[in-house]
Coordinates of C-alpha atoms in Angstrom, one line a residue:
M956 CA -29.0 49.1 -20.3
N957 CA -30.0 52.5 -19.0
S958 CA -28.5 55.6 -20.7
I959 CA -25.0 56.4 -19.5
N960 CA -23.3 59.8 -19.8
F961 CA -19.9 60.1 -21.5
Y962 CA -17.4 62.9 -22.2
I963 CA -14.7 63.1 -24.8
V964 CA -11.4 64.8 -23.9
D965 CA -8.1 65.3 -25.8
V966 CA -5.3 64.5 -23.4
F967 CA -1.7 65.7 -23.7
A968 CA -3.1 68.2 -26.1
E969 CA -2.2 71.9 -26.6
T970 CA -5.3 72.6 -28.7
K971 CA -8.5 70.8 -29.5
Y972 CA -8.2 67.8 -31.9
T973 CA -4.6 67.0 -31.0
G974 CA -3.3 64.8 -28.3
N975 CA -4.9 61.4 -27.4
Q976 CA -8.7 61.0 -27.5
L977 CA -10.4 59.5 -24.5
A978 CA -14.0 58.7 -23.7
V979 CA -15.0 58.8 -20.0
F980 CA -18.2 57.2 -18.8
T981 CA -19.2 58.7 -15.5
N982 CA -22.2 56.6 -14.3
A983 CA -21.0 53.1 -15.2
A984 CA -21.9 51.3 -11.9
N985 CA -24.5 49.0 -13.6
L986 CA -22.3 48.0 -16.5
T987 CA -20.8 44.5 -16.7
S988 CA -17.2 44.0 -17.7
E989 CA -18.5 42.5 -21.0
Q990 CA -20.6 45.7 -21.7
M991 CA -17.6 47.9 -20.9
Q992 CA -15.5 46.0 -23.4
L993 CA -18.1 46.2 -26.1
I994 CA -18.5 50.0 -25.5
A995 CA -14.7 50.5 -25.7
K996 CA -14.6 48.6 -29.0
E997 CA -17.5 50.7 -30.3
I998 CA -15.7 53.9 -29.3
N999 CA -12.5 52.5 -30.7
Y1000 CA -10.1 55.0 -29.1
S1001 CA -6.8 53.9 -27.7
E1002 CA -8.6 53.7 -24.3
T1003 CA -12.1 54.3 -22.8
T1004 CA -12.6 54.6 -19.0
F1005 CA -15.5 53.9 -16.7
L1006 CA -16.1 55.6 -13.4
T1007 CA -18.0 52.9 -11.4
S1008 CA -19.2 55.2 -8.6
P1009 CA -19.3 59.0 -8.1
Q1010 CA -18.4 58.3 -4.4
Q1011 CA -14.9 57.8 -3.1
T1012 CA -13.5 54.5 -1.8
S1013 CA -10.4 54.8 0.4
G1014 CA -10.2 58.4 -0.6
G1015 CA -10.1 57.6 -4.4
Y1016 CA -12.4 57.1 -7.3
N1017 CA -12.9 53.6 -8.7
V1018 CA -12.0 53.6 -12.4
R1019 CA -11.6 50.8 -15.0
I1020 CA -9.6 51.2 -18.3
F1021 CA -10.3 49.4 -21.5
T1022 CA -8.6 49.3 -24.9
P1023 CA -10.7 48.1 -27.9
E1024 CA -9.4 44.6 -27.1
Q1025 CA -8.9 44.2 -23.3
E1026 CA -8.9 45.8 -19.9
L1027 CA -5.7 47.4 -18.6
P1028 CA -4.4 47.8 -15.1
F1029 CA -3.0 51.2 -15.8
A1030 CA -2.6 53.7 -18.6
G1031 CA -1.4 57.3 -18.6
H1032 CA -3.7 59.5 -20.7
P1033 CA -6.8 57.7 -19.3
T1034 CA -5.6 58.5 -15.8
L1035 CA -5.2 62.2 -16.5
G1036 CA -8.2 62.6 -18.7
T1037 CA -10.5 60.8 -16.2
A1038 CA -9.2 62.9 -13.3
Y1039 CA -9.9 66.0 -15.4
I1040 CA -13.6 64.9 -15.9
I1041 CA -13.9 64.0 -12.2
Q1042 CA -12.7 67.5 -11.2
R1043 CA -14.9 69.3 -13.7
E1044 CA -18.1 67.2 -13.6
I1045 CA -18.2 65.4 -10.3
I1046 CA -16.2 67.6 -7.8
K1047 CA -17.0 70.9 -9.6
H1048 CA -14.6 73.0 -7.5
P1049 CA -10.8 73.3 -7.4
V1050 CA -8.9 70.6 -5.6
T1051 CA -5.2 70.1 -5.6
K1052 CA -5.2 66.2 -5.7
I1053 CA -7.4 63.5 -7.0
L1054 CA -6.8 59.8 -6.3
L1055 CA -7.8 57.1 -8.8
N1056 CA -8.3 53.5 -7.7
L1057 CA -7.0 51.5 -10.7
K1058 CA -6.2 47.8 -11.1
V1059 CA -2.5 48.6 -10.5
G1060 CA -3.3 50.4 -7.3
Q1061 CA -4.1 54.0 -6.2
I1062 CA -2.6 56.7 -8.5
P1063 CA -2.5 60.3 -7.3
V1064 CA -3.1 63.1 -9.8
T1065 CA -2.0 66.6 -8.9
V1066 CA -4.0 69.4 -10.5
N1067 CA -2.6 72.9 -11.3
Y1068 CA -5.0 75.8 -12.0
I1069 CA -5.0 79.2 -13.7
D1070 CA -7.9 81.4 -12.5
A1071 CA -9.8 78.3 -11.2
S1072 CA -9.5 76.5 -14.6
V1073 CA -7.4 73.3 -14.8
E1074 CA -4.1 74.3 -16.5
C1075 CA -2.0 71.1 -16.1
M1076 CA -2.2 67.8 -14.3
W1077 CA 0.6 65.5 -13.1
M1078 CA 0.4 61.8 -12.1
K1079 CA 2.9 60.0 -9.9
Q1080 CA 3.5 56.6 -11.4
K1081 CA 4.7 53.5 -9.7
E1082 CA 8.4 53.1 -9.3
P1083 CA 9.9 51.7 -12.5
T1084 CA 11.2 48.2 -12.7
F1085 CA 13.8 47.0 -15.3
H1086 CA 13.6 43.7 -17.0
Q1087 CA 14.7 41.8 -20.1
I1088 CA 17.3 43.4 -22.4
L1089 CA 16.6 42.6 -26.0
D1090 CA 18.8 42.1 -29.1
V1091 CA 19.5 45.0 -31.4
E1092 CA 19.3 43.0 -34.6
T1093 CA 15.9 41.5 -33.6
I1094 CA 14.4 44.8 -32.8
A1095 CA 15.8 46.4 -36.0
E1096 CA 14.0 43.7 -38.0
V1097 CA 10.7 44.5 -36.1
L1098 CA 11.1 48.2 -36.9
K1099 CA 12.4 47.7 -40.4
I1100 CA 15.5 49.9 -39.9
P1101 CA 19.2 49.1 -40.0
P1102 CA 20.7 48.0 -36.7
D1103 CA 23.2 50.9 -36.7
E1104 CA 20.4 53.4 -36.5
I1105 CA 19.7 52.2 -32.9
D1106 CA 21.8 54.0 -30.3
G1107 CA 24.1 51.2 -28.9
R1108 CA 25.2 53.3 -26.0
F1109 CA 21.9 52.4 -24.2
P1110 CA 20.1 49.1 -23.9
I1111 CA 16.8 48.0 -25.5
Q1112 CA 14.9 47.0 -22.4
E1113 CA 11.6 46.1 -21.0
V1114 CA 10.6 48.7 -18.3
S1115 CA 7.4 48.9 -16.3
T1116 CA 5.7 51.5 -14.1
G1117 CA 2.5 49.3 -14.0
V1118 CA 2.4 48.3 -17.7
P1119 CA 5.6 47.1 -19.3
F1120 CA 7.0 48.6 -22.5
I1121 CA 10.0 47.8 -24.7
I1122 CA 12.2 51.0 -24.8
V1123 CA 14.2 51.5 -27.9
P1124 CA 16.7 54.4 -28.3
L1125 CA 17.4 55.7 -31.9
K1126 CA 19.9 58.2 -33.1
T1127 CA 17.9 60.4 -35.4
L1128 CA 14.4 61.7 -36.2
E1129 CA 14.8 60.5 -39.8
S1130 CA 15.2 56.9 -38.5
L1131 CA 12.2 57.3 -36.2
K1132 CA 10.0 58.6 -39.1
R1133 CA 10.9 55.7 -41.4
I1134 CA 9.7 53.0 -39.0
K1135 CA 7.2 50.5 -40.5
V1136 CA 6.5 47.7 -38.0
N1137 CA 7.0 44.2 -39.4
Q1138 CA 3.9 42.5 -38.0
D1139 CA 5.2 39.0 -38.2
K1140 CA 8.4 39.9 -36.4
Y1141 CA 6.5 42.0 -33.9
F1142 CA 4.2 39.3 -32.8
E1143 CA 7.1 36.8 -32.7
I1144 CA 9.1 39.0 -30.3
I1145 CA 6.3 39.9 -28.0
S1146 CA 5.6 36.1 -27.5
T1147 CA 8.8 36.1 -25.6
T1148 CA 8.3 39.3 -23.5
D1149 CA 6.0 40.6 -20.8
A1150 CA 5.8 43.9 -22.7
K1151 CA 3.5 43.9 -25.7
C1152 CA 4.1 47.5 -26.8
I1153 CA 7.2 49.3 -28.1
L1154 CA 8.3 52.8 -27.4
V1155 CA 10.9 54.2 -29.7
F1156 CA 12.6 57.6 -29.0
C1157 CA 15.3 59.9 -30.4
P1158 CA 16.9 63.2 -29.3
E1159 CA 16.0 65.0 -32.4
T1160 CA 12.6 66.8 -32.4
Y1161 CA 10.2 68.7 -34.6
H1162 CA 10.2 71.6 -32.2
S1163 CA 13.4 73.0 -30.6
N1164 CA 11.8 73.5 -27.2
N1165 CA 11.2 69.8 -26.9
Q1166 CA 13.9 67.3 -25.8
L1167 CA 12.7 64.0 -27.3
N1168 CA 10.5 62.6 -30.0
V1169 CA 8.6 59.4 -29.3
R1170 CA 6.5 56.8 -31.2
V1171 CA 4.6 54.0 -29.5
F1172 CA 3.3 50.8 -31.3
C1173 CA 0.7 48.6 -29.6
D1174 CA -0.9 46.3 -32.3
Y1175 CA -1.4 43.6 -29.6
L1176 CA -3.9 45.9 -27.9
G1177 CA -5.6 47.0 -31.1
I1178 CA -3.6 50.2 -31.3
P1179 CA -1.3 50.2 -34.3
E1180 CA 0.3 53.6 -33.2
D1181 CA -0.7 55.6 -30.1
P1182 CA -0.6 59.4 -30.4
A1183 CA 0.3 60.1 -26.7
T1184 CA 1.1 57.4 -24.1
G1185 CA 1.5 58.4 -20.5
S1186 CA 2.3 55.0 -19.2
A1187 CA 5.0 54.4 -21.8
N1188 CA 6.5 57.8 -21.2
G1189 CA 6.6 57.1 -17.5
C1190 CA 8.7 54.0 -18.3
L1191 CA 10.9 56.2 -20.5
A1192 CA 11.4 58.7 -17.8
G1193 CA 12.6 56.0 -15.4
Y1194 CA 14.9 54.6 -18.2
L1195 CA 16.4 58.0 -18.9
V1196 CA 17.3 58.5 -15.2
E1197 CA 18.5 54.9 -14.7
Y1198 CA 21.0 55.2 -17.6
S1199 CA 21.8 58.9 -17.2
Y1200 CA 20.7 59.5 -20.8
F1201 CA 21.1 63.3 -20.3
G1202 CA 24.2 62.8 -18.1
K1203 CA 22.4 63.1 -14.8
Q1204 CA 19.9 61.2 -12.6
K1205 CA 17.3 63.9 -12.6
I1206 CA 15.2 65.1 -15.6
S1207 CA 12.5 67.7 -16.4
I1208 CA 11.8 67.5 -20.1
R1209 CA 9.2 68.0 -22.8
V1210 CA 8.4 65.0 -25.1
E1211 CA 6.6 65.2 -28.4
Q1212 CA 4.6 62.3 -29.7
G1213 CA 2.0 61.6 -32.4
Y1214 CA 3.3 63.7 -35.2
E1215 CA 3.6 60.9 -37.7
I1216 CA -0.1 60.1 -37.3
K1217 CA -1.2 63.8 -37.3
R1218 CA -2.2 63.9 -33.6
P1219 CA 0.6 66.1 -32.2
S1220 CA 1.0 65.7 -28.4
L1221 CA 3.1 67.1 -25.6
L1222 CA 4.0 65.2 -22.5
L1223 CA 6.0 66.6 -19.6
L1224 CA 8.3 64.2 -17.8
E1225 CA 10.0 64.6 -14.4
A1226 CA 12.0 61.9 -12.7
E1227 CA 14.8 61.6 -10.2
K1228 CA 16.8 58.8 -8.7
K1229 CA 17.0 59.0 -4.9
D1230 CA 19.3 56.4 -3.5
T1231 CA 18.1 53.3 -5.2
A1232 CA 14.5 54.4 -5.9
I1233 CA 13.3 56.4 -8.9
E1234 CA 10.3 58.8 -8.7
V1235 CA 8.4 59.4 -11.9
Y1236 CA 5.9 62.1 -12.8
V1237 CA 4.1 62.5 -16.1
G1238 CA 2.2 65.7 -16.8
G1239 CA 0.1 67.3 -19.5
K1240 CA -3.1 69.1 -20.4
A1241 CA -6.6 67.9 -21.1
I1242 CA -9.2 69.7 -23.2
M1243 CA -13.0 68.9 -23.3
V1244 CA -14.3 68.2 -26.8
A1245 CA -17.8 66.7 -26.5
R1246 CA -20.4 65.2 -24.2
G1247 CA -23.3 62.9 -24.8
E1248 CA -25.0 59.6 -23.7
F1249 CA -25.1 56.0 -24.8
V1250 CA -28.7 54.7 -24.9

């Protein structure tokens, strides 16, 4: 294997060493799928991405996403982080939109600048779809919390914008902080669902200028808890609009995640229901941390 360049970025981060870590390999054309998987396991971040060509195909850049355990058709922080590296290291001049060709399809990323430096990026996710509704008592057992701490006004449901997640509404931050996943019950429940990861949220937050606090658990993918999950929060945005969680079918909110594992993250969610369709956008910042090469 020839040496391959990589970059490390913190995504959905306000400062370095927060948010979700991502490794981006920019000259991965000669890597096999098996080599990509081995590298992702060696890096051992939630996800690692591989740009398979610096040239565009159908107007977009071909990108593959791997967790330590398997390839994914879509993931949020890898989409934004890879777009950030493409703009900074491949394109090298301001552009307003970058298209990524992922397994799930082509995902557009809009780039906002301050003085020619990337300030924030937004990805438009696939339209959310709503699937199986799950039992309160069963999920309470998985999370090791009493059933009455789950907000019964809203369903526990599988939602997908490309990758499905089980969305669980809680009443309080104290309940969310106490969660300890019961591994046996977790693997039992996901054997019956398309979704293999669980997003839990509540309306109480660490910071008053944020609207929701979120935790995401993905042991099936080799990620016990994820510090910032763009794909899951896209599903959450669709859910919030579908069920008028804030009393309306349009939202523009700030979501905090990762505080319980000391990787505080900030995700920006915008969504609106138009007729029967829901448009979902997830935004945030990316910060360069390191660069190097695999040899």
